[in-house]
Amino acid sequence: MITPSPPTLTKATGLLFALVGAATATANQIVDEHTRLATVLRELKAIERLVAADDFIKAPETARYHFDYVRLRMDIHRVSTGIKDYLSPKRASPRDAGALYGSYFDETVPHQ
């Protein structure tokens, strides 16, 4: 049995740590994204409560512009629904499986 020389062992160990680190970083990014989106949902709920309270405050009739609270609530609801659907999908996401060859018959003679 051949024992690996220390430089080869060091390279293999370094590669292993790099791969584990990359996988951990990817997992952390997913967790960070879910955490950020959950925070956005909480903030949207807070804004929705503020909008519901401000909906009763009417602008003076002499005001040139009026804020459309109903449209704002509809947009907040649409964004919140999209984030919720992303965080917990109802079914698995579609994936591109790629093309299959379909024919596995090889007419070439293997080299010997």
Short mmCIF file of N, CA and C in Angstrom, two decimals:
data_model
loop_
_atom_site.label_atom_id
_atom_site.label_comp_id
_atom_site.label_asym_id
_atom_site.label_seq_id
_atom_site.Cartn_x
_atom_site.Cartn_y
_atom_site.Cartn_z
N MET A 1 0.85 -1.18 0.00
CA MET A 1 0.00 0.00 0.00
C MET A 1 0.89 1.24 0.00
N ILE A 2 0.53 2.17 -0.82
CA ILE A 2 1.31 3.40 -0.92
C ILE A 2 0.70 4.42 0.02
N THR A 3 1.50 4.99 0.86
CA THR A 3 1.01 6.03 1.76
C THR A 3 1.23 7.37 1.08
N PRO A 4 0.25 8.23 1.16
CA PRO A 4 0.40 9.52 0.49
C PRO A 4 1.46 10.36 1.19
N SER A 5 2.19 11.09 0.38
CA SER A 5 3.20 11.98 0.95
C SER A 5 2.50 13.14 1.63
N PRO A 6 3.14 13.77 2.58
CA PRO A 6 2.49 14.88 3.30
C PRO A 6 1.94 15.98 2.40
N PRO A 7 2.63 16.41 1.31
CA PRO A 7 2.02 17.45 0.47
C PRO A 7 0.72 16.99 -0.18
N THR A 8 0.64 15.72 -0.61
CA THR A 8 -0.58 15.21 -1.23
C THR A 8 -1.70 15.14 -0.21
N LEU A 9 -1.37 14.68 0.99
CA LEU A 9 -2.36 14.60 2.06
C LEU A 9 -2.85 16.00 2.42
N THR A 10 -1.95 16.95 2.45
CA THR A 10 -2.32 18.33 2.76
C THR A 10 -3.25 18.89 1.69
N LYS A 11 -2.94 18.60 0.42
CA LYS A 11 -3.80 19.08 -0.67
C LYS A 11 -5.18 18.45 -0.59
N ALA A 12 -5.22 17.14 -0.30
CA ALA A 12 -6.51 16.45 -0.20
C ALA A 12 -7.32 17.00 0.97
N THR A 13 -6.65 17.24 2.08
CA THR A 13 -7.34 17.80 3.24
C THR A 13 -7.84 19.21 2.93
N GLY A 14 -7.01 19.99 2.25
CA GLY A 14 -7.43 21.34 1.87
C GLY A 14 -8.63 21.33 0.95
N LEU A 15 -8.62 20.39 -0.01
CA LEU A 15 -9.74 20.27 -0.93
C LEU A 15 -11.01 19.87 -0.19
N LEU A 16 -10.87 18.94 0.75
CA LEU A 16 -12.03 18.51 1.54
C LEU A 16 -12.61 19.67 2.33
N PHE A 17 -11.74 20.45 2.98
CA PHE A 17 -12.23 21.60 3.74
C PHE A 17 -12.88 22.64 2.83
N ALA A 18 -12.32 22.82 1.64
CA ALA A 18 -12.90 23.78 0.70
C ALA A 18 -14.29 23.34 0.27
N LEU A 19 -14.45 22.04 -0.02
CA LEU A 19 -15.77 21.54 -0.44
C LEU A 19 -16.78 21.63 0.69
N VAL A 20 -16.37 21.27 1.89
CA VAL A 20 -17.28 21.37 3.04
C VAL A 20 -17.63 22.83 3.31
N GLY A 21 -16.63 23.70 3.19
CA GLY A 21 -16.88 25.12 3.39
C GLY A 21 -17.84 25.69 2.37
N ALA A 22 -17.70 25.26 1.11
CA ALA A 22 -18.60 25.74 0.06
C ALA A 22 -20.02 25.26 0.30
N ALA A 23 -20.17 24.00 0.72
CA ALA A 23 -21.51 23.47 1.00
C ALA A 23 -22.13 24.19 2.18
N THR A 24 -21.33 24.47 3.20
CA THR A 24 -21.83 25.19 4.36
C THR A 24 -22.22 26.61 3.99
N ALA A 25 -21.40 27.26 3.15
CA ALA A 25 -21.71 28.62 2.73
C ALA A 25 -23.02 28.66 1.95
N THR A 26 -23.24 27.68 1.08
CA THR A 26 -24.48 27.62 0.32
C THR A 26 -25.67 27.42 1.24
N ALA A 27 -25.54 26.52 2.21
CA ALA A 27 -26.63 26.30 3.17
C ALA A 27 -26.89 27.56 3.97
N ASN A 28 -25.83 28.28 4.36
CA ASN A 28 -26.01 29.52 5.10
C ASN A 28 -26.70 30.58 4.25
N GLN A 29 -26.39 30.62 2.96
CA GLN A 29 -27.04 31.59 2.08
C GLN A 29 -28.53 31.31 1.99
N ILE A 30 -28.91 30.04 1.92
CA ILE A 30 -30.33 29.68 1.85
C ILE A 30 -31.02 30.09 3.14
N VAL A 31 -30.39 29.79 4.28
CA VAL A 31 -30.97 30.17 5.57
C VAL A 31 -31.06 31.68 5.68
N ASP A 32 -29.99 32.38 5.25
CA ASP A 32 -30.01 33.84 5.30
C ASP A 32 -31.13 34.41 4.43
N GLU A 33 -31.34 33.84 3.25
CA GLU A 33 -32.40 34.32 2.37
C GLU A 33 -33.77 34.11 3.02
N HIS A 34 -33.99 32.94 3.60
CA HIS A 34 -35.27 32.67 4.25
C HIS A 34 -35.47 33.60 5.45
N THR A 35 -34.40 33.87 6.18
CA THR A 35 -34.50 34.78 7.33
C THR A 35 -34.84 36.19 6.86
N ARG A 36 -34.16 36.64 5.81
CA ARG A 36 -34.44 37.99 5.29
C ARG A 36 -35.87 38.10 4.77
N LEU A 37 -36.33 37.08 4.06
CA LEU A 37 -37.69 37.12 3.53
C LEU A 37 -38.73 37.05 4.65
N ALA A 38 -38.45 36.30 5.70
CA ALA A 38 -39.36 36.26 6.85
C ALA A 38 -39.40 37.63 7.52
N THR A 39 -38.26 38.31 7.56
CA THR A 39 -38.22 39.67 8.11
C THR A 39 -39.04 40.62 7.25
N VAL A 40 -38.92 40.49 5.94
CA VAL A 40 -39.71 41.33 5.02
C VAL A 40 -41.20 41.09 5.25
N LEU A 41 -41.60 39.84 5.45
CA LEU A 41 -43.02 39.54 5.72
C LEU A 41 -43.50 40.23 6.99
N ARG A 42 -42.68 40.17 8.04
CA ARG A 42 -43.07 40.84 9.30
C ARG A 42 -43.21 42.35 9.09
N GLU A 43 -42.28 42.93 8.34
CA GLU A 43 -42.34 44.37 8.08
C GLU A 43 -43.55 44.73 7.22
N LEU A 44 -43.88 43.90 6.26
CA LEU A 44 -45.08 44.15 5.44
C LEU A 44 -46.34 44.09 6.29
N LYS A 45 -46.39 43.15 7.25
CA LYS A 45 -47.54 43.08 8.15
C LYS A 45 -47.65 44.35 8.99
N ALA A 46 -46.50 44.86 9.45
CA ALA A 46 -46.51 46.10 10.23
C ALA A 46 -47.00 47.27 9.37
N ILE A 47 -46.54 47.34 8.14
CA ILE A 47 -46.99 48.40 7.23
C ILE A 47 -48.48 48.27 6.97
N GLU A 48 -48.94 47.04 6.81
CA GLU A 48 -50.37 46.81 6.56
C GLU A 48 -51.21 47.31 7.74
N ARG A 49 -50.72 47.09 8.96
CA ARG A 49 -51.45 47.60 10.14
C ARG A 49 -51.47 49.13 10.15
N LEU A 50 -50.35 49.75 9.78
CA LEU A 50 -50.30 51.21 9.72
C LEU A 50 -51.25 51.75 8.65
N VAL A 51 -51.28 51.08 7.52
CA VAL A 51 -52.16 51.50 6.42
C VAL A 51 -53.61 51.36 6.84
N ALA A 52 -53.94 50.29 7.55
CA ALA A 52 -55.33 50.09 8.00
C ALA A 52 -55.73 51.20 8.95
N ALA A 53 -54.81 51.64 9.80
CA ALA A 53 -55.11 52.73 10.73
C ALA A 53 -55.25 54.05 9.98
N ASP A 54 -54.39 54.29 8.99
CA ASP A 54 -54.43 55.54 8.24
C ASP A 54 -55.58 55.59 7.25
N ASP A 55 -56.17 54.47 6.95
CA ASP A 55 -57.28 54.42 6.00
C ASP A 55 -58.47 55.23 6.51
N PHE A 56 -58.60 55.32 7.82
CA PHE A 56 -59.73 56.05 8.39
C PHE A 56 -59.49 57.56 8.38
N ILE A 57 -58.24 57.96 8.24
CA ILE A 57 -57.93 59.38 8.18
C ILE A 57 -58.12 59.83 6.74
N LYS A 58 -59.08 60.65 6.53
CA LYS A 58 -59.39 61.10 5.17
C LYS A 58 -58.68 62.42 4.89
N ALA A 59 -58.19 62.54 3.68
CA ALA A 59 -57.57 63.80 3.26
C ALA A 59 -58.67 64.84 3.09
N PRO A 60 -58.34 66.08 3.32
CA PRO A 60 -59.35 67.13 3.13
C PRO A 60 -59.85 67.14 1.68
N GLU A 61 -61.11 67.48 1.54
CA GLU A 61 -61.71 67.49 0.20
C GLU A 61 -61.02 68.49 -0.72
N THR A 62 -60.35 69.46 -0.16
CA THR A 62 -59.68 70.47 -0.99
C THR A 62 -58.31 69.99 -1.46
N ALA A 63 -57.86 68.84 -0.98
CA ALA A 63 -56.54 68.34 -1.38
C ALA A 63 -56.56 67.97 -2.86
N ARG A 64 -55.45 68.28 -3.51
CA ARG A 64 -55.37 68.01 -4.93
C ARG A 64 -55.15 66.52 -5.21
N TYR A 65 -54.38 65.87 -4.37
CA TYR A 65 -54.09 64.45 -4.53
C TYR A 65 -54.57 63.68 -3.32
N HIS A 66 -54.98 62.46 -3.55
CA HIS A 66 -55.42 61.57 -2.47
C HIS A 66 -54.63 60.28 -2.58
N PHE A 67 -54.23 59.75 -1.43
CA PHE A 67 -53.49 58.50 -1.42
C PHE A 67 -54.46 57.34 -1.52
N ASP A 68 -54.16 56.38 -2.37
CA ASP A 68 -55.04 55.23 -2.60
C ASP A 68 -54.62 54.08 -1.67
N TYR A 69 -55.21 54.05 -0.47
CA TYR A 69 -54.87 53.03 0.53
C TYR A 69 -55.32 51.64 0.10
N VAL A 70 -56.42 51.57 -0.61
CA VAL A 70 -56.92 50.26 -1.06
C VAL A 70 -55.92 49.62 -2.01
N ARG A 71 -55.41 50.40 -2.95
CA ARG A 71 -54.44 49.87 -3.90
C ARG A 71 -53.15 49.47 -3.20
N LEU A 72 -52.73 50.25 -2.21
CA LEU A 72 -51.54 49.91 -1.44
C LEU A 72 -51.73 48.58 -0.70
N ARG A 73 -52.89 48.41 -0.07
CA ARG A 73 -53.15 47.15 0.64
C ARG A 73 -53.16 45.97 -0.32
N MET A 74 -53.71 46.16 -1.51
CA MET A 74 -53.73 45.08 -2.50
C MET A 74 -52.30 44.71 -2.93
N ASP A 75 -51.46 45.72 -3.13
CA ASP A 75 -50.07 45.45 -3.52
C ASP A 75 -49.30 44.75 -2.40
N ILE A 76 -49.51 45.19 -1.17
CA ILE A 76 -48.85 44.55 -0.03
C ILE A 76 -49.29 43.09 0.06
N HIS A 77 -50.58 42.85 -0.14
CA HIS A 77 -51.10 41.48 -0.09
C HIS A 77 -50.47 40.62 -1.20
N ARG A 78 -50.35 41.19 -2.39
CA ARG A 78 -49.78 40.44 -3.52
C ARG A 78 -48.31 40.10 -3.25
N VAL A 79 -47.54 41.06 -2.74
CA VAL A 79 -46.12 40.81 -2.45
C VAL A 79 -45.99 39.78 -1.33
N SER A 80 -46.79 39.92 -0.28
CA SER A 80 -46.75 38.97 0.84
C SER A 80 -47.09 37.56 0.38
N THR A 81 -48.09 37.44 -0.45
CA THR A 81 -48.48 36.12 -0.97
C THR A 81 -47.36 35.51 -1.79
N GLY A 82 -46.71 36.31 -2.61
CA GLY A 82 -45.59 35.81 -3.41
C GLY A 82 -44.44 35.31 -2.55
N ILE A 83 -44.11 36.06 -1.50
CA ILE A 83 -43.03 35.64 -0.60
C ILE A 83 -43.42 34.37 0.14
N LYS A 84 -44.66 34.30 0.62
CA LYS A 84 -45.11 33.09 1.33
C LYS A 84 -45.07 31.87 0.41
N ASP A 85 -45.51 32.05 -0.83
CA ASP A 85 -45.48 30.93 -1.79
C ASP A 85 -44.05 30.49 -2.08
N TYR A 86 -43.12 31.44 -2.10
CA TYR A 86 -41.72 31.10 -2.34
C TYR A 86 -41.13 30.35 -1.15
N LEU A 87 -41.45 30.81 0.05
CA LEU A 87 -40.89 30.19 1.25
C LEU A 87 -41.44 28.80 1.50
N SER A 88 -42.69 28.56 1.14
CA SER A 88 -43.26 27.22 1.33
C SER A 88 -44.08 26.85 0.10
N PRO A 89 -43.38 26.36 -0.94
CA PRO A 89 -44.09 26.02 -2.18
C PRO A 89 -45.07 24.87 -1.97
N LYS A 90 -46.15 24.90 -2.72
CA LYS A 90 -47.19 23.88 -2.61
C LYS A 90 -46.75 22.56 -3.25
N ARG A 91 -45.82 22.63 -4.18
CA ARG A 91 -45.31 21.42 -4.82
C ARG A 91 -43.84 21.66 -5.18
N ALA A 92 -43.18 20.63 -5.57
CA ALA A 92 -41.77 20.74 -5.92
C ALA A 92 -41.60 21.63 -7.15
N SER A 93 -40.52 22.36 -7.17
CA SER A 93 -40.24 23.23 -8.31
C SER A 93 -39.92 22.38 -9.53
N PRO A 94 -40.38 22.82 -10.70
CA PRO A 94 -40.04 22.07 -11.90
C PRO A 94 -38.54 22.15 -12.16
N ARG A 95 -38.01 21.10 -12.72
CA ARG A 95 -36.59 21.11 -13.02
C ARG A 95 -36.39 20.63 -14.45
N ASP A 96 -35.30 21.07 -15.03
CA ASP A 96 -34.96 20.66 -16.38
C ASP A 96 -34.14 19.39 -16.28
N ALA A 97 -34.72 18.28 -16.66
CA ALA A 97 -34.03 16.99 -16.55
C ALA A 97 -33.00 16.81 -17.67
N GLY A 98 -33.06 17.59 -18.69
CA GLY A 98 -32.13 17.45 -19.80
C GLY A 98 -32.61 16.38 -20.78
N ALA A 99 -32.00 16.38 -21.93
CA ALA A 99 -32.40 15.43 -22.98
C ALA A 99 -31.81 14.06 -22.69
N LEU A 100 -32.58 13.02 -22.98
CA LEU A 100 -32.10 11.65 -22.86
C LEU A 100 -31.67 11.16 -24.23
N TYR A 101 -30.69 10.28 -24.27
CA TYR A 101 -30.23 9.75 -25.55
C TYR A 101 -31.27 8.83 -26.17
N GLY A 102 -31.82 7.92 -25.38
CA GLY A 102 -32.87 7.04 -25.87
C GLY A 102 -32.37 5.76 -26.52
N SER A 103 -31.26 5.80 -27.19
CA SER A 103 -30.71 4.60 -27.82
C SER A 103 -29.40 4.27 -27.14
N TYR A 104 -29.29 3.07 -26.63
CA TYR A 104 -28.09 2.68 -25.90
C TYR A 104 -27.30 1.61 -26.64
N PHE A 105 -27.64 1.39 -27.87
CA PHE A 105 -26.96 0.38 -28.68
C PHE A 105 -25.72 1.01 -29.30
N ASP A 106 -24.57 0.42 -29.04
CA ASP A 106 -23.31 0.94 -29.55
C ASP A 106 -22.76 -0.04 -30.57
N GLU A 107 -22.60 0.39 -31.82
CA GLU A 107 -22.13 -0.50 -32.87
C GLU A 107 -20.62 -0.52 -33.00
N THR A 108 -19.93 0.30 -32.27
CA THR A 108 -18.48 0.33 -32.38
C THR A 108 -17.87 -0.82 -31.60
N VAL A 109 -16.76 -1.30 -32.08
CA VAL A 109 -16.05 -2.38 -31.40
C VAL A 109 -15.12 -1.76 -30.36
N PRO A 110 -15.16 -2.25 -29.12
CA PRO A 110 -14.29 -1.67 -28.11
C PRO A 110 -12.82 -1.96 -28.43
N HIS A 111 -11.98 -1.00 -28.12
CA HIS A 111 -10.53 -1.16 -28.34
C HIS A 111 -9.97 -2.12 -27.32
N GLN A 112 -9.09 -2.99 -27.78
CA GLN A 112 -8.50 -3.96 -26.85
C GLN A 112 -7.03 -3.80 -26.74
#
